[in-house]
Amino acid sequence: MPVFQGRVAPVANAPLLAAARRSALAQLPQGTRTAAHVVASQPKGQPRVAHVPALVLSKRPTIPAEYGSRVPTAVRQRYLNLFLDECAKCCSTEDEAIQKALSEEKQTYERSSGKTVYLNVAVNTLKRLRRESAQDGGASSAGSSSSGAGTSAPAAAPVQPTNRVVSHEMVLQGARAARTSFSIEKNRYRKPPPELTEKRFYELLEVYRMTPEQLAEYNYPRPHPAEPGRAVFAGTDGRQYSKSNGGG
């Protein structure tokens, strides 16, 4: 069946018609009136939990400038502010958050021998504070939801994952890498060379000593077996040697 589509004619004095309808409904008896209904949806599962804003700090402590400091003051102040932001999420009072942040920054500075080590320790400390604030937030939301639900149904036990994802860096560094810092320093100790004595000197030259066969092969002069003070060349004819030296 085709549906007719066309323009709807404008209604004149629409506000007056609405006012007349309201006045007509007001004149009806009390029993014949129909109460207005509001359409709403029934929430499923756990009720909504109101968001609890983080603690707003009215003051922030500053680190005094120290002459000859191992770490620049600006770097320490930057990480102190980050520590304050994380401590404000898990602490109930402002003084508690400030004291905890100052204590964490002081421990980080005391454990550092320079700027590089300080940055490594500060990053690990910041990660730990964020995990603590996340755990505190999860525990508070779970407690509020359980209190709102009442005794309707017991909460299911959390399922522990069987296969945990572990990075290669965590395997190499170990479980304490997130709480400690370390650096590799080359060994500066050098073993002194042995003292060169006369005996040691001849022991080193012993490998270069030629045997009698090698001396004869390479025509080195050897002592004459019958005439003292004369030399014999094993690779040269004696008669030619005597003629070359003016012998008769």
mmCIF file of N, CA and C in Angstrom, residues 69 85 131:
data_model
loop_
_atom_site.group_PDB
_atom_site.id
_atom_site.type_symbol
_atom_site.label_atom_id
_atom_site.label_comp_id
_atom_site.label_asym_id
_atom_site.label_seq_id
_atom_site.Cartn_x
_atom_site.Cartn_y
_atom_site.Cartn_z
ATOM 1 N N SER A 69 76.161 20.964 44.022
ATOM 2 C CA SER A 69 75.257 19.817 44.091
ATOM 3 C C SER A 69 75.561 18.832 42.967
ATOM 4 N N ASP A 85 52.391 15.132 42.647
ATOM 5 C CA ASP A 85 51.148 14.809 41.934
ATOM 6 C C ASP A 85 50.713 13.369 42.186
ATOM 7 N N ARG A 131 52.074 3.051 40.396
ATOM 8 C CA ARG A 131 51.451 1.753 40.671
ATOM 9 C C ARG A 131 50.724 1.771 42.009
#
